[in-house]
mmCIF file of C-alpha atoms in Angstrom:
data_model
loop_
_atom_site.group_PDB
_atom_site.id
_atom_site.type_symbol
_atom_site.label_atom_id
_atom_site.label_comp_id
_atom_site.label_asym_id
_atom_site.label_seq_id
_atom_site.Cartn_x
_atom_site.Cartn_y
_atom_site.Cartn_z
ATOM 1 C CA MET A 1020 8.587 19.508 8.369
ATOM 2 C CA ASP A 1021 9.028 19.969 12.076
ATOM 3 C CA PHE A 1022 11.255 17.214 13.550
ATOM 4 C CA THR A 1023 11.447 18.796 17.043
ATOM 5 C CA THR A 1024 7.975 19.350 18.515
ATOM 6 C CA SER A 1025 5.848 16.536 19.963
ATOM 7 C CA PRO A 1026 3.147 15.667 17.408
ATOM 8 C CA ASP A 1027 -0.593 15.621 17.944
ATOM 9 C CA TYR A 1028 -1.496 12.560 15.944
ATOM 10 C CA ASP A 1029 -5.207 13.338 15.874
ATOM 11 C CA THR A 1030 -4.490 16.463 13.826
ATOM 12 C CA GLN A 1031 -1.206 15.491 12.123
ATOM 13 C CA LYS A 1032 -1.973 14.785 8.481
ATOM 14 C CA PHE A 1033 -0.004 12.563 6.132
ATOM 15 C CA LYS A 1034 -0.384 11.668 2.460
ATOM 16 C CA CYS A 1035 -1.238 8.319 0.916
ATOM 17 C CA PRO A 1036 1.794 7.168 -1.157
ATOM 18 C CA TYR A 1037 -0.517 6.173 -3.990
ATOM 19 C CA CYS A 1038 -3.201 8.865 -4.453
ATOM 20 C CA PHE A 1039 -1.691 11.534 -2.042
ATOM 21 C CA PHE A 1040 -4.975 11.920 -0.243
ATOM 22 C CA GLU A 1041 -4.367 13.573 3.157
ATOM 23 C CA MET A 1042 -5.560 11.821 6.293
ATOM 24 C CA THR A 1043 -4.920 11.432 10.029
ATOM 25 C CA HIS A 1044 -4.338 8.151 11.845
ATOM 26 C CA LYS A 1045 -8.035 8.119 12.758
ATOM 27 C CA ASP A 1046 -9.137 8.212 9.104
ATOM 28 C CA VAL A 1047 -7.466 5.013 7.864
ATOM 29 C CA LEU A 1048 -9.371 1.835 7.035
ATOM 30 C CA PHE A 1049 -8.284 -1.527 8.469
ATOM 31 C CA ARG A 1050 -8.253 -4.732 6.500
ATOM 32 C CA ALA A 1051 -9.732 -7.659 8.348
ATOM 33 C CA ASN A 1052 -7.660 -10.854 8.412
ATOM 34 C CA THR A 1053 -10.791 -13.003 7.939
ATOM 35 C CA GLY A 1054 -13.132 -12.893 4.989
ATOM 36 C CA PHE A 1055 -15.994 -15.033 3.702
ATOM 37 C CA THR A 1056 -16.957 -15.543 0.072
ATOM 38 C CA ALA A 1057 -20.543 -15.112 -1.075
ATOM 39 C CA GLU A 1058 -20.713 -18.872 -1.595
ATOM 40 C CA GLU A 1059 -19.584 -19.606 1.965
ATOM 41 C CA LEU A 1060 -22.163 -17.257 3.437
ATOM 42 C CA GLU A 1061 -24.891 -18.724 1.236
ATOM 43 C CA GLU A 1062 -24.070 -22.260 2.309
ATOM 44 C CA GLU A 1063 -24.141 -21.283 5.987
ATOM 45 C CA ASP A 1064 -27.497 -19.509 5.472
ATOM 46 C CA ASP A 1065 -29.007 -22.603 3.766
ATOM 47 C CA SER A 1066 -27.673 -24.983 6.446
ATOM 48 C CA GLY A 1067 -29.355 -23.034 9.236
ATOM 49 C CA PHE A 1068 -32.908 -23.115 7.814
ATOM 50 C CA THR A 1069 -35.535 -24.444 10.240
ATOM 51 C CA MET A 1070 -39.308 -24.117 10.481
ATOM 52 C CA VAL A 1071 -39.177 -23.416 14.221
ATOM 53 C CA SER A 1072 -37.125 -20.494 15.558
ATOM 54 C CA SER A 1073 -35.214 -20.965 18.819
ATOM 55 C CA ASN A 1074 -32.812 -18.785 20.776
ATOM 56 C CA ALA A 1075 -29.932 -20.728 19.303
ATOM 57 C CA ASP A 1076 -31.310 -20.062 15.818
ATOM 58 C CA ARG A 1077 -31.643 -16.368 16.548
ATOM 59 C CA ARG A 1078 -28.071 -16.206 17.806
ATOM 60 C CA LYS A 1079 -26.932 -18.019 14.675
ATOM 61 C CA ASP A 1080 -28.807 -15.517 12.501
ATOM 62 C CA GLN A 1081 -27.148 -12.663 14.366
ATOM 63 C CA ASP A 1082 -23.732 -14.223 13.858
ATOM 64 C CA LEU A 1083 -24.487 -14.716 10.174
ATOM 65 C CA GLU A 1084 -25.442 -11.011 9.822
ATOM 66 C CA ILE A 1085 -22.131 -10.012 11.356
ATOM 67 C CA LYS A 1086 -20.302 -12.471 9.061
ATOM 68 C CA ARG A 1087 -21.926 -10.787 6.102
ATOM 69 C CA LEU A 1088 -20.029 -7.638 7.034
ATOM 70 C CA PHE A 1089 -16.877 -9.702 6.422
ATOM 71 C CA ARG A 1090 -17.830 -10.679 2.902
ATOM 72 C CA ARG A 1091 -14.862 -10.575 0.602
ATOM 73 C CA TYR A 1092 -14.804 -8.440 -2.528
ATOM 74 C CA ASP A 1093 -15.376 -10.023 -5.899
ATOM 75 C CA ASP A 1094 -13.043 -9.755 -8.849
ATOM 76 C CA GLU A 1095 -14.209 -7.124 -11.332
ATOM 77 C CA SER A 1096 -14.592 -9.841 -13.996
ATOM 78 C CA SER A 1097 -16.952 -11.833 -11.764
ATOM 79 C CA PHE A 1098 -20.333 -12.888 -13.260
ATOM 80 C CA SER A 1099 -22.042 -12.930 -9.893
ATOM 81 C CA SER A 1100 -25.450 -11.228 -9.860
ATOM 82 C CA ASP A 1101 -24.670 -9.976 -6.321
ATOM 83 C CA LYS A 1102 -21.219 -8.667 -7.107
ATOM 84 C CA LYS A 1103 -19.384 -6.749 -4.384
ATOM 85 C CA LEU A 1104 -16.641 -4.592 -5.850
ATOM 86 C CA ASP A 1105 -13.975 -2.390 -4.278
ATOM 87 C CA GLU A 1106 -14.699 0.501 -6.577
ATOM 88 C CA PRO A 1107 -12.074 2.964 -5.246
ATOM 89 C CA LEU A 1108 -9.291 0.365 -5.702
ATOM 90 C CA ILE A 1109 -10.504 -0.548 -9.191
ATOM 91 C CA ASP A 1110 -10.794 3.099 -10.222
ATOM 92 C CA PHE A 1111 -7.242 3.893 -9.048
ATOM 93 C CA TRP A 1112 -5.631 1.006 -10.958
ATOM 94 C CA LYS A 1113 -7.533 1.583 -14.212
ATOM 95 C CA SER A 1114 -4.742 3.935 -15.358
ATOM 96 C CA CYS A 1115 -1.973 2.114 -13.528
ATOM 97 C CA GLY A 1116 -1.996 -1.416 -15.032
ATOM 98 C CA GLY A 1117 -5.481 -2.730 -14.262
ATOM 99 C CA SER A 1118 -6.267 -5.538 -11.823
ATOM 100 C CA SER A 1119 -2.840 -7.103 -12.234
ATOM 101 C CA GLY A 1120 -1.473 -4.087 -10.345
ATOM 102 C CA TYR A 1121 -3.166 -5.166 -7.130
ATOM 103 C CA VAL A 1122 -4.219 -8.810 -7.549
ATOM 104 C CA ASN A 1123 -0.665 -10.050 -8.177
ATOM 105 C CA ALA A 1124 1.071 -7.855 -5.591
ATOM 106 C CA ASP A 1125 -1.449 -7.957 -2.769
ATOM 107 C CA PRO A 1126 -2.702 -11.490 -1.909
ATOM 108 C CA LYS A 1127 -5.421 -10.216 0.449
ATOM 109 C CA TRP A 1128 -6.676 -7.346 -1.692
ATOM 110 C CA ASP A 1129 -10.239 -8.737 -1.557
ATOM 111 C CA TYR A 1130 -10.503 -9.021 2.222
ATOM 112 C CA PRO A 1131 -13.176 -6.820 3.921
ATOM 113 C CA HIS A 1132 -12.479 -3.401 5.343
ATOM 114 C CA ILE A 1133 -13.223 -2.096 8.834
ATOM 115 C CA ASP A 1134 -14.185 1.560 8.694
ATOM 116 C CA PRO A 1135 -13.972 3.505 11.974
ATOM 117 C CA LYS A 1136 -16.137 6.229 10.473
ATOM 118 C CA ASP A 1137 -19.007 3.797 10.011
ATOM 119 C CA GLN A 1138 -20.135 3.335 13.557
ATOM 120 C CA SER A 1139 -23.028 1.095 12.475
ATOM 121 C CA THR A 1140 -20.550 -1.612 11.482
ATOM 122 C CA PHE A 1141 -17.330 -0.705 13.296
ATOM 123 C CA GLN A 1142 -18.305 -1.993 16.734
ATOM 124 C CA GLN A 1143 -19.681 -5.198 15.247
ATOM 125 C CA MET A 1144 -16.473 -5.971 13.346
ATOM 126 C CA ILE A 1145 -13.946 -5.453 16.147
ATOM 127 C CA ARG A 1146 -13.130 -7.163 19.458
ATOM 128 C CA MET A 1147 -12.508 -5.305 22.653
ATOM 129 C CA ASP A 1148 -11.928 -8.274 24.966
ATOM 130 C CA THR A 1149 -8.559 -9.360 23.656
ATOM 131 C CA GLN A 1150 -4.897 -8.434 23.536
ATOM 132 C CA ALA A 1151 -1.833 -9.554 21.676
ATOM 133 C CA GLY A 1152 1.841 -8.745 22.049
ATOM 134 C CA GLY A 1153 1.125 -6.516 24.997
ATOM 135 C CA GLN A 1154 -1.317 -4.469 22.924
ATOM 136 C CA THR A 1155 -4.813 -3.794 24.266
ATOM 137 C CA PRO A 1156 -7.632 -1.835 22.559
ATOM 138 C CA GLY A 1157 -8.620 1.458 24.082
ATOM 139 C CA PRO A 1158 -12.252 2.412 24.848
ATOM 140 C CA ASP A 1159 -12.638 3.567 21.220
ATOM 141 C CA GLY A 1160 -11.495 0.203 19.880
ATOM 142 C CA PHE A 1161 -8.149 1.401 18.556
ATOM 143 C CA VAL A 1162 -4.800 -0.219 19.451
ATOM 144 C CA ARG A 1163 -2.154 2.474 19.908
ATOM 145 C CA ASP A 1164 1.589 2.353 20.410
ATOM 146 C CA SER A 1165 3.251 3.815 23.485
ATOM 147 C CA ASP A 1166 3.258 7.266 21.882
ATOM 148 C CA GLY A 1167 -0.480 7.235 21.121
ATOM 149 C CA PHE A 1168 -0.328 6.549 17.399
ATOM 150 C CA ILE A 1169 -3.074 4.210 16.131
ATOM 151 C CA LEU A 1170 -1.645 0.975 14.733
ATOM 152 C CA ARG A 1171 -4.635 -1.331 14.293
ATOM 153 C CA VAL A 1172 -7.829 -2.815 15.628
ATOM 154 C CA PHE A 1173 -8.587 -6.471 16.508
ATOM 155 C CA ASP A 1174 -11.143 -7.900 14.070
ATOM 156 C CA ARG A 1175 -13.867 -10.170 15.458
ATOM 157 C CA PHE A 1176 -13.022 -13.434 13.742
ATOM 158 C CA SER A 1177 -9.196 -13.393 13.446
ATOM 159 C CA ASN A 1178 -6.228 -14.351 15.581
ATOM 160 C CA SER A 1179 -5.197 -11.106 17.286
ATOM 161 C CA ALA A 1180 -1.550 -11.999 16.852
ATOM 162 C CA LEU A 1181 -1.813 -11.583 13.057
ATOM 163 C CA PRO A 1182 -0.525 -8.251 11.723
ATOM 164 C CA MET A 1183 -3.172 -5.948 10.271
ATOM 165 C CA THR A 1184 -2.928 -3.877 7.091
ATOM 166 C CA ARG A 1185 -4.047 -0.248 7.129
ATOM 167 C CA LEU A 1186 -5.597 1.191 4.011
ATOM 168 C CA CYS A 1187 -6.006 4.646 2.468
ATOM 169 C CA PRO A 1188 -9.683 5.664 2.919
ATOM 170 C CA HIS A 1189 -9.675 7.280 -0.549
ATOM 171 C CA CYS A 1190 -8.066 4.771 -2.934
ATOM 172 C CA HIS A 1191 -8.064 1.671 -0.675
ATOM 173 C CA ASN A 1192 -4.423 0.873 -1.408
ATOM 174 C CA PRO A 1193 -2.414 -0.505 1.547
ATOM 175 C CA LEU A 1194 -0.278 1.896 3.531
ATOM 176 C CA PRO A 1195 3.213 0.388 3.278
ATOM 177 C CA LEU A 1196 4.144 0.385 6.986
ATOM 178 C CA PRO A 1197 2.295 -0.386 10.247
ATOM 179 C CA ASP A 1198 3.333 3.101 11.547
ATOM 180 C CA TYR A 1199 3.066 4.901 8.254
ATOM 181 C CA GLY A 1200 2.058 8.491 9.020
ATOM 182 C CA LYS A 1201 3.554 8.600 12.446
ATOM 183 C CA PHE A 1202 6.634 10.427 11.210
ATOM 184 C CA PRO A 1203 7.112 13.100 8.498
ATOM 185 C CA VAL A 1204 7.132 11.417 5.090
ATOM 186 C CA ILE A 1205 9.781 12.164 2.425
ATOM 187 C CA PHE A 1206 8.906 11.074 -1.117
ATOM 188 C CA ILE A 1207 11.858 10.293 -3.425
ATOM 189 C CA GLY A 1208 11.423 9.458 -7.092
ATOM 190 C CA VAL A 1209 14.067 7.632 -9.090
ATOM 191 C CA VAL A 1210 13.779 8.748 -12.719
ATOM 192 C CA GLY A 1211 15.705 7.999 -15.889
ATOM 193 C CA ILE A 1212 15.270 6.984 -19.460
ATOM 194 C CA THR A 1213 14.813 3.366 -20.372
ATOM 195 C CA SER A 1214 17.715 1.017 -19.356
ATOM 196 C CA ALA A 1215 19.444 3.753 -17.352
ATOM 197 C CA GLY A 1216 19.760 1.312 -14.422
ATOM 198 C CA LYS A 1217 17.049 2.586 -12.037
ATOM 199 C CA THR A 1218 15.904 -0.873 -10.931
ATOM 200 C CA VAL A 1219 19.457 -2.071 -10.312
ATOM 201 C CA TYR A 1220 20.246 1.149 -8.406
ATOM 202 C CA ILE A 1221 17.197 0.869 -6.134
ATOM 203 C CA ASN A 1222 17.864 -2.845 -5.650
ATOM 204 C CA GLN A 1223 21.357 -2.187 -4.374
ATOM 205 C CA VAL A 1224 20.295 0.747 -2.224
ATOM 206 C CA LEU A 1225 17.587 -1.299 -0.522
ATOM 207 C CA THR A 1226 19.815 -4.369 -0.145
ATOM 208 C CA HIS A 1227 22.405 -2.341 1.765
ATOM 209 C CA PHE A 1228 20.000 0.119 3.449
ATOM 210 C CA THR A 1229 20.785 -1.015 6.980
ATOM 211 C CA THR A 1230 24.520 -0.580 6.361
ATOM 212 C CA PHE A 1231 23.959 2.958 5.100
ATOM 213 C CA MET A 1232 22.320 3.800 8.449
ATOM 214 C CA TYR A 1233 25.471 3.241 10.500
ATOM 215 C CA HIS A 1234 26.577 6.371 12.372
ATOM 216 C CA SER A 1235 23.711 8.386 10.890
ATOM 217 C CA GLY A 1236 21.977 8.904 14.192
ATOM 218 C CA TYR A 1237 19.015 6.764 12.934
ATOM 219 C CA VAL A 1238 18.186 3.091 13.090
ATOM 220 C CA LEU A 1239 15.968 1.247 10.641
ATOM 221 C CA GLY A 1240 12.407 0.719 11.898
ATOM 222 C CA PRO A 1241 9.506 -0.982 10.074
ATOM 223 C CA ALA A 1242 10.307 -1.326 6.387
ATOM 224 C CA ALA A 1243 8.643 -2.464 3.184
ATOM 225 C CA LEU A 1244 11.684 -2.874 1.001
ATOM 226 C CA ASN A 1245 10.879 -6.184 -0.619
ATOM 227 C CA VAL A 1246 12.632 -6.527 -3.986
ATOM 228 C CA ASN A 1247 10.979 -8.466 -6.743
ATOM 229 C CA LYS A 1248 12.669 -11.869 -7.008
ATOM 230 C CA ASN A 1249 13.084 -11.296 -10.759
ATOM 231 C CA GLU A 1250 15.052 -8.131 -10.032
ATOM 232 C CA VAL A 1251 17.647 -9.472 -7.584
ATOM 233 C CA VAL A 1252 21.203 -8.574 -8.624
ATOM 234 C CA ARG A 1253 23.366 -11.734 -8.630
ATOM 235 C CA GLN A 1254 27.013 -12.195 -9.368
ATOM 236 C CA ASN A 1255 27.720 -13.603 -12.817
ATOM 237 C CA ALA A 1256 24.089 -13.291 -13.771
ATOM 238 C CA PRO A 1257 22.310 -10.938 -16.255
ATOM 239 C CA LEU A 1258 21.098 -7.693 -14.766
ATOM 240 C CA PRO A 1259 17.287 -7.258 -14.328
ATOM 241 C CA SER A 1260 15.363 -6.162 -17.425
ATOM 242 C CA SER A 1261 13.699 -2.792 -17.786
ATOM 243 C CA THR A 1262 10.758 -1.863 -15.597
ATOM 244 C CA ASP A 1263 7.379 -2.793 -17.077
ATOM 245 C CA ASP A 1264 5.797 0.550 -17.968
ATOM 246 C CA LYS A 1265 2.292 -0.915 -18.163
ATOM 247 C CA VAL A 1266 1.922 -1.623 -14.387
ATOM 248 C CA MET A 1267 2.732 0.997 -11.813
ATOM 249 C CA ARG A 1268 5.416 -0.046 -9.385
ATOM 250 C CA ARG A 1269 4.246 -0.089 -5.770
ATOM 251 C CA PRO A 1270 6.133 2.412 -3.555
ATOM 252 C CA LEU A 1271 8.866 1.093 -1.215
ATOM 253 C CA ALA A 1272 9.114 2.578 2.235
ATOM 254 C CA ALA A 1273 11.149 2.571 5.452
ATOM 255 C CA SER A 1274 10.848 4.321 8.787
ATOM 256 C CA LEU A 1275 14.037 5.624 10.361
ATOM 257 C CA HIS A 1276 13.949 6.093 14.140
ATOM 258 C CA ARG A 1277 16.322 8.393 15.985
ATOM 259 C CA GLU A 1278 18.788 6.457 18.126
ATOM 260 C CA ASP A 1279 18.398 8.884 21.036
ATOM 261 C CA ASP A 1280 14.601 9.004 20.879
ATOM 262 C CA PRO A 1281 12.694 6.237 19.024
ATOM 263 C CA SER A 1282 9.482 8.290 19.205
ATOM 264 C CA ARG A 1283 11.010 10.650 16.592
ATOM 265 C CA GLY A 1284 11.909 9.751 13.090
ATOM 266 C CA ILE A 1285 11.198 10.070 9.390
ATOM 267 C CA THR A 1286 9.654 7.835 6.753
ATOM 268 C CA ILE A 1287 11.214 7.580 3.299
ATOM 269 C CA VAL A 1288 9.164 6.449 0.308
ATOM 270 C CA PHE A 1289 10.895 5.434 -2.950
ATOM 271 C CA TYR A 1290 9.265 5.363 -6.411
ATOM 272 C CA ASP A 1291 10.797 3.435 -9.260
ATOM 273 C CA ILE A 1292 9.480 5.350 -12.264
ATOM 274 C CA ALA A 1293 9.622 3.535 -15.603
ATOM 275 C CA GLY A 1294 11.594 5.404 -18.181
ATOM 276 C CA GLU A 1295 9.054 4.565 -20.871
ATOM 277 C CA ASN A 1296 6.573 6.749 -19.039
ATOM 278 C CA CYS A 1297 8.848 9.768 -19.245
ATOM 279 C CA VAL A 1298 8.709 10.111 -23.030
ATOM 280 C CA PRO A 1299 5.821 11.109 -25.284
ATOM 281 C CA PRO A 1300 3.813 8.185 -26.727
ATOM 282 C CA ASP A 1301 4.417 7.137 -30.278
ATOM 283 C CA GLU A 1302 1.985 8.999 -32.558
ATOM 284 C CA ASN A 1303 1.485 5.760 -34.517
ATOM 285 C CA LEU A 1304 0.020 3.889 -31.573
ATOM 286 C CA PRO A 1305 -3.666 2.886 -31.711
ATOM 287 C CA PRO A 1306 -5.840 5.573 -30.008
ATOM 288 C CA ASP A 1307 -6.800 3.376 -27.040
ATOM 289 C CA THR A 1308 -3.197 2.362 -26.391
ATOM 290 C CA LYS A 1309 -1.992 5.970 -26.737
ATOM 291 C CA GLN A 1310 -4.645 7.193 -24.264
ATOM 292 C CA LYS A 1311 -3.727 4.546 -21.708
ATOM 293 C CA LYS A 1312 -0.117 5.660 -21.923
ATOM 294 C CA LEU A 1313 -1.146 9.289 -21.500
ATOM 295 C CA ASP A 1314 -3.230 8.334 -18.458
ATOM 296 C CA ARG A 1315 -0.227 6.511 -16.930
ATOM 297 C CA GLN A 1316 1.958 9.525 -17.590
ATOM 298 C CA ALA A 1317 -0.551 11.741 -15.766
ATOM 299 C CA ILE A 1318 -0.268 9.434 -12.747
ATOM 300 C CA ILE A 1319 3.543 9.504 -12.983
ATOM 301 C CA GLY A 1320 3.410 13.314 -13.244
ATOM 302 C CA GLN A 1321 1.427 13.346 -9.994
ATOM 303 C CA PHE A 1322 4.094 11.262 -8.258
ATOM 304 C CA ILE A 1323 6.886 13.540 -9.447
ATOM 305 C CA SER A 1324 4.977 16.671 -8.468
ATOM 306 C CA HIS A 1325 4.663 15.360 -4.872
ATOM 307 C CA CYS A 1326 8.288 14.197 -4.575
ATOM 308 C CA ASP A 1327 10.497 15.991 -2.091
ATOM 309 C CA GLY A 1328 13.550 14.816 -4.001
ATOM 310 C CA LEU A 1329 14.367 13.280 -7.378
ATOM 311 C CA ILE A 1330 17.246 11.034 -8.293
ATOM 312 C CA PHE A 1331 18.035 11.167 -12.044
ATOM 313 C CA LEU A 1332 20.047 8.266 -13.412
ATOM 314 C CA ILE A 1333 21.803 8.610 -16.759
ATOM 315 C CA ASP A 1334 23.742 6.009 -18.691
ATOM 316 C CA PRO A 1335 26.436 7.996 -20.598
ATOM 317 C CA ASN A 1336 26.184 5.495 -23.468
ATOM 318 C CA GLN A 1337 22.614 6.740 -24.014
ATOM 319 C CA VAL A 1338 23.749 10.365 -24.467
ATOM 320 C CA PRO A 1339 24.828 10.998 -28.079
ATOM 321 C CA VAL A 1340 27.507 13.544 -27.185
ATOM 322 C CA PHE A 1341 29.267 10.830 -25.155
ATOM 323 C CA SER A 1342 28.394 7.701 -27.068
ATOM 324 C CA GLN A 1343 29.513 9.078 -30.453
ATOM 325 C CA SER A 1344 32.909 10.261 -29.360
ATOM 326 C CA ASP A 1345 35.836 8.289 -30.776
ATOM 327 C CA GLU A 1346 38.431 9.230 -28.201
ATOM 328 C CA PRO A 1347 38.323 9.914 -24.425
ATOM 329 C CA GLY A 1348 37.779 13.611 -23.849
ATOM 330 C CA SER A 1349 36.642 14.179 -27.415
ATOM 331 C CA TYR A 1350 32.950 15.217 -27.635
ATOM 332 C CA SER A 1351 32.564 16.184 -31.265
#
């Protein structure tokens, strides 16, 4: 990783924190902030039916065709005959917990995507005649920061002041930060056997992350460090339970900007890896259950193989040589 030279963002590649697909800032998808269900579009189509066509009718038809580009995705269990599915997202989560892995954690998972590579739809789905927060689209439709990194586009039907989510073009999972990919990314996995305290450890690290940055030469930039409300550590309250091994934990991320030059920095991504996925599956499990566990372990193995650093947490009480000793210093 080169932290000294000025980057060329058009060629600088970064990895998706989910599938590790490599991309540049021009490759990402953008999630629109407005979406229409199939039922809403059908109702609008029916309400506009007339026997005589006028200029107003033709304009309405054109608007409806553009709105169809903003049709929301259907749930994979939908019985619709005209079902629109986000296949890459569904395929990724098949081995990582199923639809609960994205439906519960990502409220706008079904909103439409704006793909800069699809020029037949890109120009129809964005707005060029607007600005928000001092940001203005360039001639190519992209909104860049002061350093030239692409942050977003403005979609045609939404309030430009709303933040926009960027998506991996390969697995369609959300990139965790608005500037994810601008800085070199460091992946850190937190690994340990069941009940070793990984979730509590990460919870405390993230809660005090800003404090840890004091006198480091870096300041905390955009961050996605939200802790599950069921995992908050409280005084005089039971500690959080073990991580659910059936649903993959979404990565947590933070950008650290250099105090002397905010255009330079690093991004740190944390993975909370369930201890249950670090041990072989029980041979007595039903074949389907066993295969699902093996598939999850393959995904976890991919995370670990891409990590730049690993933090291993061990509870001494779980190590026989320590837990079975009768006296301090005696490890018989």
